[in-house]
PDB file of C-alpha atoms and ligand atoms in Angstrom:
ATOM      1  CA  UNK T  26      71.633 131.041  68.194  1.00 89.00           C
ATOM      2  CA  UNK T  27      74.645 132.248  66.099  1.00 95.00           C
ATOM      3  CA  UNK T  28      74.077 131.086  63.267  1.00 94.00           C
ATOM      4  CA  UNK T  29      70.396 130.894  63.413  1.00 97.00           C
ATOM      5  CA  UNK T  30      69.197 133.150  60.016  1.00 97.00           C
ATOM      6  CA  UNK T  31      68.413 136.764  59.740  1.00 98.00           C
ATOM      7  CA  UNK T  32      64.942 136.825  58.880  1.00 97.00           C
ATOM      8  CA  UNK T  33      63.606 139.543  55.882  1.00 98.00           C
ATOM      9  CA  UNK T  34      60.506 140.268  54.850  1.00 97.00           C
ATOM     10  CA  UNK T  35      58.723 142.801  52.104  1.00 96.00           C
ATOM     11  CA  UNK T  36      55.584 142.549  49.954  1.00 96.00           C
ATOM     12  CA  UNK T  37      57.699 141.588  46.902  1.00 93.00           C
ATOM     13  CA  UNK T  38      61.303 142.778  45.604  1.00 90.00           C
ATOM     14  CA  UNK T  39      62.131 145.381  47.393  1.00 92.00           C
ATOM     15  CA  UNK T  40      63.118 144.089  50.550  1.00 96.00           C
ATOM     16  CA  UNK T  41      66.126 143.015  48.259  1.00 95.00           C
ATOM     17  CA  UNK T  42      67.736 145.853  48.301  1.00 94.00           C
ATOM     18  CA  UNK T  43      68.399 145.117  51.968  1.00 97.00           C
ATOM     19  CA  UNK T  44      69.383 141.981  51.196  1.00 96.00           C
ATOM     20  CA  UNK T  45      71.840 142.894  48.803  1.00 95.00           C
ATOM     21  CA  UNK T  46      73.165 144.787  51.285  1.00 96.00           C
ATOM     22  CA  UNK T  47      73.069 142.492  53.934  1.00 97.00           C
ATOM     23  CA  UNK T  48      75.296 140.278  51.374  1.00 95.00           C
ATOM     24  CA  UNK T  49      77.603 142.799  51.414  1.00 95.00           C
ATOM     25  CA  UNK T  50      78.146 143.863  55.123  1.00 97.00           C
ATOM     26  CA  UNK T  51      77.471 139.939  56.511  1.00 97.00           C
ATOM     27  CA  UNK T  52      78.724 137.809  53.651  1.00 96.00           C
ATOM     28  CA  UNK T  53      78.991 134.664  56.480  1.00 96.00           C
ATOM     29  CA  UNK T  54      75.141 135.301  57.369  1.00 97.00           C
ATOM     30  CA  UNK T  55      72.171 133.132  56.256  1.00 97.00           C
ATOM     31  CA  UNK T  56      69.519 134.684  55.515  1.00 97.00           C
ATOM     32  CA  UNK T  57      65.919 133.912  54.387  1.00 98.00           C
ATOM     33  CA  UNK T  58      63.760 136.382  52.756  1.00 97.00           C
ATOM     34  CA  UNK T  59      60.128 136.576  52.099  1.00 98.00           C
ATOM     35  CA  UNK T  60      58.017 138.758  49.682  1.00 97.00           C
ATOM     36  CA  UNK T  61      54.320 138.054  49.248  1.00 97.00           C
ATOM     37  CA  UNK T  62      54.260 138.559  45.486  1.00 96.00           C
ATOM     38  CA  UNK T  63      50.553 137.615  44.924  1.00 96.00           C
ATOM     39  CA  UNK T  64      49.508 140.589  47.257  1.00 96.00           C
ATOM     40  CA  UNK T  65      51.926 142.943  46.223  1.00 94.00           C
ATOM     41  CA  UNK T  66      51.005 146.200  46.500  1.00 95.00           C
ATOM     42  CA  UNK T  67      50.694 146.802  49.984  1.00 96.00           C
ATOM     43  CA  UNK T  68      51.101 150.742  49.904  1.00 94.00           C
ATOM     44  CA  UNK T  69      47.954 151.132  48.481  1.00 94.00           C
ATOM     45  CA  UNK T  70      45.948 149.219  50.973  1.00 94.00           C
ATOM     46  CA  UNK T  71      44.275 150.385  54.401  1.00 91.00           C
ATOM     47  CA  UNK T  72      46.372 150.246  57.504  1.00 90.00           C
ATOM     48  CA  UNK T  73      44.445 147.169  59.064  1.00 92.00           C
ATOM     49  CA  UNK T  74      44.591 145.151  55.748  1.00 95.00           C
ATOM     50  CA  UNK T  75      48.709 145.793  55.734  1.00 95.00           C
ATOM     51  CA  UNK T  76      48.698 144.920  59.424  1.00 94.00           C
ATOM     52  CA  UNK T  77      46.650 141.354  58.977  1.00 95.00           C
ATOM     53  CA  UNK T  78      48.778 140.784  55.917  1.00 96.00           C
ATOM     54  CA  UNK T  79      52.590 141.753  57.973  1.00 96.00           C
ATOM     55  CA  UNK T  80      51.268 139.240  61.218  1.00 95.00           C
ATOM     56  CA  UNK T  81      51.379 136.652  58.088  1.00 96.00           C
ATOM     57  CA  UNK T  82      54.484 137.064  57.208  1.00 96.00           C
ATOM     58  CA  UNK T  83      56.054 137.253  60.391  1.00 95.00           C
ATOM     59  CA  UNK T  84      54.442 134.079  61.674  1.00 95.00           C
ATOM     60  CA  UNK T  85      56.449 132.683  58.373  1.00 96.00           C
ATOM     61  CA  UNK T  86      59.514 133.786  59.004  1.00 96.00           C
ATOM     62  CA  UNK T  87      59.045 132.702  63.244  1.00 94.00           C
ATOM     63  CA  UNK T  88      58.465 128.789  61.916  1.00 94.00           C
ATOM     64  CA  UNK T  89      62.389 128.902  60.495  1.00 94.00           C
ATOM     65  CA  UNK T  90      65.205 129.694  63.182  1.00 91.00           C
ATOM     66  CA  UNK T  91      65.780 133.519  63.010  1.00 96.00           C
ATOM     67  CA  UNK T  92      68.108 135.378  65.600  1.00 97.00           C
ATOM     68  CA  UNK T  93      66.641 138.635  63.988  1.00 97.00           C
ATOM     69  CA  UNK T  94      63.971 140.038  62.113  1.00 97.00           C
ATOM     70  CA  UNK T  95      63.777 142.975  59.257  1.00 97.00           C
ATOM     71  CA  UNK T  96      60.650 144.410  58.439  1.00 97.00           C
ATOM     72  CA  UNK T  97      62.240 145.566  54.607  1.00 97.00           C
ATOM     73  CA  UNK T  98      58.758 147.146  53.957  1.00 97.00           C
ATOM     74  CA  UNK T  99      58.435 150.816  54.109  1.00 97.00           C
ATOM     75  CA  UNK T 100      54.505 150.157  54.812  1.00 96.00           C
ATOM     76  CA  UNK T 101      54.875 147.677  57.339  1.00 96.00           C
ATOM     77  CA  UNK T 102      57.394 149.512  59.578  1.00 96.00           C
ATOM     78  CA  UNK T 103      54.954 152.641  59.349  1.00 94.00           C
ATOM     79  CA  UNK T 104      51.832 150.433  60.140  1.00 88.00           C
ATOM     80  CA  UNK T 105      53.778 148.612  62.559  1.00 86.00           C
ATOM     81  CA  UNK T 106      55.323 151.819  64.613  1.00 82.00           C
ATOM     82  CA  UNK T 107      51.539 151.965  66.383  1.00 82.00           C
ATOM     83  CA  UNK T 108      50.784 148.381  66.255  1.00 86.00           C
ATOM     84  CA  UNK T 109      53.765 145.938  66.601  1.00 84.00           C
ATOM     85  CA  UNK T 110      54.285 142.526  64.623  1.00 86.00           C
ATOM     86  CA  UNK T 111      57.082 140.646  66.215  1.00 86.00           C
ATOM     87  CA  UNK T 112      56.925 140.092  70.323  1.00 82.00           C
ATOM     88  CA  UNK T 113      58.803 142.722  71.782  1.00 81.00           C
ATOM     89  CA  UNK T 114      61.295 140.517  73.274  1.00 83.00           C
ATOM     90  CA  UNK T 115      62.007 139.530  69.338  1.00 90.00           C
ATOM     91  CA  UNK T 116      65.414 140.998  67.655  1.00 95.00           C
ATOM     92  CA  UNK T 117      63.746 143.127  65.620  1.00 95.00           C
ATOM     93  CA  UNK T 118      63.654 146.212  62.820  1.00 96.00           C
ATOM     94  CA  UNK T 119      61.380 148.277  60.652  1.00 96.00           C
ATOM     95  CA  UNK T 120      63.341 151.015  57.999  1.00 97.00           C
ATOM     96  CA  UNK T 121      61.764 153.638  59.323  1.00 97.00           C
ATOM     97  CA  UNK T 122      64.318 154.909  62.113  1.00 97.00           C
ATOM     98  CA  UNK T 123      67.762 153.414  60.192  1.00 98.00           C
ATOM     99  CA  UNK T 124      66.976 155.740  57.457  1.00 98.00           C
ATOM    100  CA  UNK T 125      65.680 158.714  59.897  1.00 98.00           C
ATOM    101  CA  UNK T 126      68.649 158.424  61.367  1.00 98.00           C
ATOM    102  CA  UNK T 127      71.038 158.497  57.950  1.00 98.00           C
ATOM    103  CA  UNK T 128      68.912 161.091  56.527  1.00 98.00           C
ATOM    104  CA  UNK T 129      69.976 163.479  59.691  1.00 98.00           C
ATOM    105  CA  UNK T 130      73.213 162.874  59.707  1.00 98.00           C
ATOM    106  CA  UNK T 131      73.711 164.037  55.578  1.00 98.00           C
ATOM    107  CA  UNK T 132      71.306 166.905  55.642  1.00 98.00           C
ATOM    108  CA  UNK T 133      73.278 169.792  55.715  1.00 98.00           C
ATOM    109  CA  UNK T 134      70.367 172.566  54.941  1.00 98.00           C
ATOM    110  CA  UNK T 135      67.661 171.182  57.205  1.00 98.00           C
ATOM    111  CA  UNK T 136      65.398 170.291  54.356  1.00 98.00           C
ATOM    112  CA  UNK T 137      64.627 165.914  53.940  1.00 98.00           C
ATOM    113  CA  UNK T 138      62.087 164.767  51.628  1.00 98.00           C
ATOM    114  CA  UNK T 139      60.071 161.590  52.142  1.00 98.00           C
ATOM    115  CA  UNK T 140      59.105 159.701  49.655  1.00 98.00           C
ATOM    116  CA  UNK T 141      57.187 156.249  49.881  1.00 97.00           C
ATOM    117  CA  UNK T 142      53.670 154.398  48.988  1.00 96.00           C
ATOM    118  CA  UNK T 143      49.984 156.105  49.693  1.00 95.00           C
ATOM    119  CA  UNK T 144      49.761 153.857  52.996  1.00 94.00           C
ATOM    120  CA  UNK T 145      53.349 155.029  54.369  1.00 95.00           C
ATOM    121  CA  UNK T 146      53.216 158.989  53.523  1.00 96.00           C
ATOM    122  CA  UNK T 147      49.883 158.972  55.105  1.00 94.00           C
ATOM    123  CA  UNK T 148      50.621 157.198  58.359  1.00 93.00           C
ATOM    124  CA  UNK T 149      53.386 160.188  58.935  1.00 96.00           C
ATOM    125  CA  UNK T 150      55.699 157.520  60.228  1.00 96.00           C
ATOM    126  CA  UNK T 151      58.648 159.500  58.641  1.00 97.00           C
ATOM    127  CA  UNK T 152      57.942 162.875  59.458  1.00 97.00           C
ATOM    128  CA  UNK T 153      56.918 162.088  63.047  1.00 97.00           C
ATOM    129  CA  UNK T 154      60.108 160.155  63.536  1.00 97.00           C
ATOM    130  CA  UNK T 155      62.083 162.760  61.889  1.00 98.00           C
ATOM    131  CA  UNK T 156      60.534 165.692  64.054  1.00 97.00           C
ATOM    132  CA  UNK T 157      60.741 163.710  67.341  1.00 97.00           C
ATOM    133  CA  UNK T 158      64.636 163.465  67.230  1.00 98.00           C
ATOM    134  CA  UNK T 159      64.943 167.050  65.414  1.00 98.00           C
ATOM    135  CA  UNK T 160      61.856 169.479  65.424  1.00 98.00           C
ATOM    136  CA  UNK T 161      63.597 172.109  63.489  1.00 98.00           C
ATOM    137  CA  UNK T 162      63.949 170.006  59.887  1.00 98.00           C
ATOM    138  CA  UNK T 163      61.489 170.858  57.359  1.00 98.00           C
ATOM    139  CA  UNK T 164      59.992 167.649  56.672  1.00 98.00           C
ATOM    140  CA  UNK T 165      58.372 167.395  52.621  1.00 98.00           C
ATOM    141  CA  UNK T 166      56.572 164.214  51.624  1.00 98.00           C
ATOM    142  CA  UNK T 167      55.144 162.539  48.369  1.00 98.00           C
ATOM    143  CA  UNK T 168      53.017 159.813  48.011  1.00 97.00           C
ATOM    144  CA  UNK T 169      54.890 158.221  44.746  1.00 97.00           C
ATOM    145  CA  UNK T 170      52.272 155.022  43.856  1.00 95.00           C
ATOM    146  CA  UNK T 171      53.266 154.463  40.506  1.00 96.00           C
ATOM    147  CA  UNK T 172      57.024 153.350  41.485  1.00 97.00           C
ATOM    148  CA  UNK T 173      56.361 150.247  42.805  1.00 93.00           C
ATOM    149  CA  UNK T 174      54.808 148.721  39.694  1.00 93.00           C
ATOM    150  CA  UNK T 175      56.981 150.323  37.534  1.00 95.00           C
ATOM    151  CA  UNK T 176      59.676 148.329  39.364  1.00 91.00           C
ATOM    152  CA  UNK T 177      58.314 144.865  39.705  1.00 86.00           C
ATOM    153  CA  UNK T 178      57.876 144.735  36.186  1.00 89.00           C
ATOM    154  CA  UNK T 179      61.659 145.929  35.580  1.00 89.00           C
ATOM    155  CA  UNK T 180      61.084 149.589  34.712  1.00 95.00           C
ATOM    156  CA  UNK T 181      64.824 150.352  36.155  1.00 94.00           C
ATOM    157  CA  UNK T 182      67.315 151.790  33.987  1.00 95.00           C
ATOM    158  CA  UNK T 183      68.780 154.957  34.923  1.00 97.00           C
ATOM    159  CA  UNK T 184      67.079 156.567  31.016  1.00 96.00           C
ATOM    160  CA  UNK T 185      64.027 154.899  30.923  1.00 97.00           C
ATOM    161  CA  UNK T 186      61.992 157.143  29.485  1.00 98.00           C
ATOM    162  CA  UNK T 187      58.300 156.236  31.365  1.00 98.00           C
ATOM    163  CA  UNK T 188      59.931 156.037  35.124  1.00 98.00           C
ATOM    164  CA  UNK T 189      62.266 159.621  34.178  1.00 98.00           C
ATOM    165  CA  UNK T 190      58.775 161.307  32.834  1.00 98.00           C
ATOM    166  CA  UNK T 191      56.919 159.717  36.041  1.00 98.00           C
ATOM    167  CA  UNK T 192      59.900 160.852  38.561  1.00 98.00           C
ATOM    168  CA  UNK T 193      59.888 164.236  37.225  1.00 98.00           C
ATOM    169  CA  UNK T 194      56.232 164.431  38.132  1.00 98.00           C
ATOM    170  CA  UNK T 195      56.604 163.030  41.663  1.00 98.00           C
ATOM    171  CA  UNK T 196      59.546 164.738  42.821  1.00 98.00           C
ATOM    172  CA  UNK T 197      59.207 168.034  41.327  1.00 98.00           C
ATOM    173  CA  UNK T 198      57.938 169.196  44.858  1.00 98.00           C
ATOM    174  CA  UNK T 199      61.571 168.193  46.533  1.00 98.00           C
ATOM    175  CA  UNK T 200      63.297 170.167  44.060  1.00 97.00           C
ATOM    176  CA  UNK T 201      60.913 173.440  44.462  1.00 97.00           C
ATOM    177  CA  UNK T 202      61.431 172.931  48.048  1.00 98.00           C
ATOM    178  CA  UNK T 203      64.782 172.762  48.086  1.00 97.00           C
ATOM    179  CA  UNK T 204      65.287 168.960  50.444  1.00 98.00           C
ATOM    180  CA  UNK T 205      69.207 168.338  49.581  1.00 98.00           C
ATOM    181  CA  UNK T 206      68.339 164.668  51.371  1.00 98.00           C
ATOM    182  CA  UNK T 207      65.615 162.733  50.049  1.00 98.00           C
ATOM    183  CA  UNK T 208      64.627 159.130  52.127  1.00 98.00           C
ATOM    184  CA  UNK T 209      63.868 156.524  49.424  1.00 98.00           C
ATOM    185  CA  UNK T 210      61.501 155.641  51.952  1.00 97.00           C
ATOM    186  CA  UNK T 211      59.636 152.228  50.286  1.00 97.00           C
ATOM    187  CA  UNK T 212      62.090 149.471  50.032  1.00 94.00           C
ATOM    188  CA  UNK T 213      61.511 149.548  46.020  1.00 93.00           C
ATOM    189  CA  UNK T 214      62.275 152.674  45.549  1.00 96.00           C
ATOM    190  CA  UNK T 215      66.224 152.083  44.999  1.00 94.00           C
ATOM    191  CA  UNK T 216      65.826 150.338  42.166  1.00 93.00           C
ATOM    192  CA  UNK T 217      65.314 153.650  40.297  1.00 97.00           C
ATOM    193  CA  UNK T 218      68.318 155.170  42.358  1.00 97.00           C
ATOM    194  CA  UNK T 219      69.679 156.133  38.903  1.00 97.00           C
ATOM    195  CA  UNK T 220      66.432 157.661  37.486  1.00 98.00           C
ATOM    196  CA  UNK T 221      66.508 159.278  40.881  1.00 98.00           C
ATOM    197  CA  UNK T 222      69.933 160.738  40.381  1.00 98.00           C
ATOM    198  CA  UNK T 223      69.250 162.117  37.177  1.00 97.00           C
ATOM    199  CA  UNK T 224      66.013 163.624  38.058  1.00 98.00           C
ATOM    200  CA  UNK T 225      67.283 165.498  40.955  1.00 97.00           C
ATOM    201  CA  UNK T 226      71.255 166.009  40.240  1.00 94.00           C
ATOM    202  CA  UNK T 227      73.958 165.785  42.300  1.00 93.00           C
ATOM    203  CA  UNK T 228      73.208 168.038  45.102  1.00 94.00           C
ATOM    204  CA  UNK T 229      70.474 165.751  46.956  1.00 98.00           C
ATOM    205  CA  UNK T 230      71.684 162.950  48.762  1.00 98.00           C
ATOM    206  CA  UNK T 231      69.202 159.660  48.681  1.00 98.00           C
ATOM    207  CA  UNK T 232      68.737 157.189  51.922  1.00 98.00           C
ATOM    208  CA  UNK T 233      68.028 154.057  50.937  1.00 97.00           C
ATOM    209  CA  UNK T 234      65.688 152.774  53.959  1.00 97.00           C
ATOM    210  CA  UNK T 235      66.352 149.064  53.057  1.00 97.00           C
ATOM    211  CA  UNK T 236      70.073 149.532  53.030  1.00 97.00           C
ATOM    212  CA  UNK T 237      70.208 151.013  56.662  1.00 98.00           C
ATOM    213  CA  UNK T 238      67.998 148.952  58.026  1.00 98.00           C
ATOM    214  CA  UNK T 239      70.704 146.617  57.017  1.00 98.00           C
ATOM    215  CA  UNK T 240      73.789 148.462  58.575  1.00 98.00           C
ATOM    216  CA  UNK T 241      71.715 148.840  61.669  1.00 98.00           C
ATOM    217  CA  UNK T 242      70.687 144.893  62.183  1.00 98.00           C
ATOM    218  CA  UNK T 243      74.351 144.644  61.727  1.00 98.00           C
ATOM    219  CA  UNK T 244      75.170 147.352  64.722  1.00 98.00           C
ATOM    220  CA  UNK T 245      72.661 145.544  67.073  1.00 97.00           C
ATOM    221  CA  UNK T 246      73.879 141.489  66.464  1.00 98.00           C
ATOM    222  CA  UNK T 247      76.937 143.341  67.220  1.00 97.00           C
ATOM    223  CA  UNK T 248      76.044 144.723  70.211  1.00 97.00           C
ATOM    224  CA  UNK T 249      74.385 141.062  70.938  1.00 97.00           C
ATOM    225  CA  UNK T 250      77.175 139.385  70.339  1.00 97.00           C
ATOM    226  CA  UNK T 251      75.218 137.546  67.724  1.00 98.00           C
ATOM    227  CA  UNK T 252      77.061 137.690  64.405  1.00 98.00           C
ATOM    228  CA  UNK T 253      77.527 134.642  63.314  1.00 97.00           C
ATOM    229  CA  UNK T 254      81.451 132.686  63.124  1.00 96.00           C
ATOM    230  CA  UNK T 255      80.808 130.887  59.912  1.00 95.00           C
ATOM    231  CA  UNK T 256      83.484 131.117  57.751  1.00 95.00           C
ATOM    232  CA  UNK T 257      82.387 130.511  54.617  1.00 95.00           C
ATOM    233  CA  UNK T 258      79.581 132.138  52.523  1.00 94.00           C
ATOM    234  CA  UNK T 259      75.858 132.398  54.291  1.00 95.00           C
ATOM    235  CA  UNK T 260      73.136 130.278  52.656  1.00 95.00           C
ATOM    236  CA  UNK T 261      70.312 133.091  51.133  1.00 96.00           C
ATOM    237  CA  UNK T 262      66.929 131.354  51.073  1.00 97.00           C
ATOM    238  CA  UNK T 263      64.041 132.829  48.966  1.00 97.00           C
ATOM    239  CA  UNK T 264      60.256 132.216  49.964  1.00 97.00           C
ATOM    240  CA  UNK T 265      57.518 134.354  47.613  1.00 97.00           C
ATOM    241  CA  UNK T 266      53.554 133.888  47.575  1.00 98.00           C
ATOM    242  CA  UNK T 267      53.054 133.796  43.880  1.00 96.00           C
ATOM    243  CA  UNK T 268      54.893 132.366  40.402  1.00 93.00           C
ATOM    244  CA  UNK T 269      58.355 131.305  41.271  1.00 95.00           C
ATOM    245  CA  UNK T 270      59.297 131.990  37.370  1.00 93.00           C
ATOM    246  CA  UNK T 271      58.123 135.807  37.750  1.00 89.00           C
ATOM    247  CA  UNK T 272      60.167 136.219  40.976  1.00 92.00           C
ATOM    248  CA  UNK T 273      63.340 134.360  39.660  1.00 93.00           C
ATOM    249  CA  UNK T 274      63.724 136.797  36.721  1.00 89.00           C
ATOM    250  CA  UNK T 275      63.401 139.992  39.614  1.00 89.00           C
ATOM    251  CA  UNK T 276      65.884 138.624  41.898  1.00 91.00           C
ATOM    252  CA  UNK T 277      68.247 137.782  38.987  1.00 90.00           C
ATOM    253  CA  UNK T 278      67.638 141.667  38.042  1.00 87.00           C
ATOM    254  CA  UNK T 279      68.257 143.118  40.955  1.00 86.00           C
ATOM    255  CA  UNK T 280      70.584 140.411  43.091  1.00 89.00           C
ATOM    256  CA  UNK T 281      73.018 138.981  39.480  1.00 81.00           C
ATOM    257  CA  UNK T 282      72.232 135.791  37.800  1.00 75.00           C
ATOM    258  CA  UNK T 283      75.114 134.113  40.042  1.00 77.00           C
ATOM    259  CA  UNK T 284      73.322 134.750  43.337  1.00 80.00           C
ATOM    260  CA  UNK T 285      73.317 131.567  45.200  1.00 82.00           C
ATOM    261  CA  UNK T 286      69.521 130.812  46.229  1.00 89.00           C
ATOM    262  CA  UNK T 287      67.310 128.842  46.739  1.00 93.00           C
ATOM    263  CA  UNK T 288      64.195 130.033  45.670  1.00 95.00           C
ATOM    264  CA  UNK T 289      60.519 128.769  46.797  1.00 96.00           C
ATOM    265  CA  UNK T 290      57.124 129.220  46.727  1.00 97.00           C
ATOM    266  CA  UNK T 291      54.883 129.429  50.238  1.00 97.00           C
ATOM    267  CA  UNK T 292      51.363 129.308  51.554  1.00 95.00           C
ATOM    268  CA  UNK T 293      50.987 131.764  54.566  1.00 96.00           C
ATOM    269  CA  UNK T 294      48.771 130.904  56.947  1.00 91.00           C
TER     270      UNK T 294
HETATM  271  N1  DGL O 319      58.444 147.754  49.421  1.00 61.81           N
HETATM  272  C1  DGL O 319      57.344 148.161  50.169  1.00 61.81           C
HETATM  273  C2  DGL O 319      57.569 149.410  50.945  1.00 61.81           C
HETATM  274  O1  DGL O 319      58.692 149.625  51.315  1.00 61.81           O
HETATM  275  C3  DGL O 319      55.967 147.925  49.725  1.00 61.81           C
HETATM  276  C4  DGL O 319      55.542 148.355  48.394  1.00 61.81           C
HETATM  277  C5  DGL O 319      54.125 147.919  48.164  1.00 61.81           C
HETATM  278  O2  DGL O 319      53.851 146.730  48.323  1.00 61.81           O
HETATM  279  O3  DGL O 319      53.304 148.788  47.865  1.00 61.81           O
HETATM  280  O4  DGL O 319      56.688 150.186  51.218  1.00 61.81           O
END
C-alpha cells in the first residue's frame, strides 16, 4: 500500500498546482493526475451536474492503485462537503479545509477574502468552513468566472495586460474591504499569483488551496504511516478527457518542459 499512487483530480490544469507541490514536498511519490479537459469549466455548472461529473472522475482514479485521493478542484470539494465522492473509509481530501485552515493561521486583522468559480462562492463552502472554526472573521467573497479561461489558454504573466485589467475588476471588493488574506480558492487561480500580487500589493497574503491540500495529504500519510520508501524519483502519470497536444503545452507551462510524464488521454465512464 506504500507505494500505491496518490491519486489527483481537477477539471483541467489547475489541480497542477497541487501537483507541483506535491513534487516538491514528496519527490519519492507517484502520482497520477486527472483533469477532464473536454468539460472544463466546472464552476459554472449546477451543483448536481459537478457532482455526476466528480463520481466520474473518482471512479477513474479508484481503477489505478491509490493510497489517497485529492479532490484539487475548488468546485468539487464545495459540492462534495454535502454530498461525498470517495467512500468514507477512502484516504481522502477536498481544498476547502487545508486552505481554511492556512488562511487562519496568516490573518492577522480578521478580514479573509474568498475567491473561486460561480458554483464554489455560491455553495458558501468557504465561508461556512471559515465561520465554523472562527465566527468572529469577516468573511468577503467573489465569484471571479473569467480566471479560469483566461488561464487554460495561458493568460499568466505577472503584466498581462487583459488578466491585470480583469483582476482589478474582481478584486477591487477585497481591497475596499480591507481582507489582508485572500484564499485563491479554485485550484487555477495560482497561476495568476503574480497578477494577484501586483493587483493587491504586498500587504495581503494569498492561500493557494491546491498547495495545502498538498501539505495536508502529506500530514495525514504521515500520520498513516503511508509515505512511501522509494528512493528514487516518483513516477507522475497524466490522464485528461480531451486533445493530448492542448494539455501537453499547459502542463509544460505550468509544471517545466523537463517534467517527467507520461501523459494520456481517457474515456470516463
Ligand atoms: N480548478 C477548479 C476549481 O478549483 C475548477 C475550475 C472550473 O472548471 O471551472 O474550482
Amino acid at each position: 500500500m506504500k507505494d500505491y499512487a496518490i491519486g489527483v483530480f481537477d477539471s483541467g490544469v489547475g489541480g497542477l498546482t497541487c501537483v507541483k507541490e506535491l513534487k516538491q514536498i514528496l519527490p519519492n511519490e507517484n502520482v497520477i493526475y486527472l483533469g477532464d479537459t473536454a468539460r472544463i469549466p466546472y464552476g459554472t455548472k449546477s451543483g448536481d451536474t459537478v457532482y455526476g461529473y466528480a463520481l466520474q472522475d473518482a471512479r477513474f482514479l479508484e481503477e489505478h492503485k491509490v493510497k489517497m485521493f485529492i479532490v484539487a478542484c475548488g468546485t468539487v470539494s464545495s459540492v462534495m462537503m454535502k454530498r461525498p465522492v470517495f467512500d468514507k473509509k477512502k484516504l481522502c481530501t477536498g481544498v476547502v479545509y487545508p486552505a481554511v485552515a492556512e488562511a487562519l493561521k496568516k490573518t492577522k486583522n480578521k478580514r479573509i477574502g474568498v475567491i473561486g468559480t460561480s458554483a464554489t462562492i455560491k455553495s458558501k463552502a468557504y465561508e461556512q468552513a471559515i465561520n465554523d472554526i472562527a465566527p468572529d472573521v469577516k468573511v468577503v467573497t467573489k465569484a471571479c468566472p473569467m480566471f479560469v479561461p483566461l488561464v487554460e489558454n495561458g493568460y499568466t504573466s505577472p503584466d498581462d495586460p487583459i488578466s491585470t485589467a480583469i483582476s482589478r475588476d474582481y478584486l477591487n471588493v477585497m481591497i475596499d474591504e480591507e481582507v489582508d488574506t485572500l484564499i485563491m480558492g479554485c485550484t487555477h487561480y495560482p497561476h495568476l499569483k503574480g497578477v494577484f500580487e501586483n493587483v493587491l500589493g504586498s500587504g495581503v497574503s494569498l492561500v493557494s488551496s491546491g498547495a495545502e491540500a498538498a501539505k495536508f495529504a502529506k500530514r495525514v500519510l504521515q500520520n498513516e504511516n503511508l509515505l512511501s520508501d522509494r528512493k528514487e524519483e516518483g513516477r507522475l502519470e497524466l490522464y485528461c478527457t480531451d486533445s493530448v497536444e492542448l494539455f501537453t503545452e499547459n502542463v509544460e507551462t505550468f509544471l517545466g518542459h523537463n517534467i517527467n510524464a507520461a501523459i494520456s488521454q481517457c474515456v470516463l465512464k
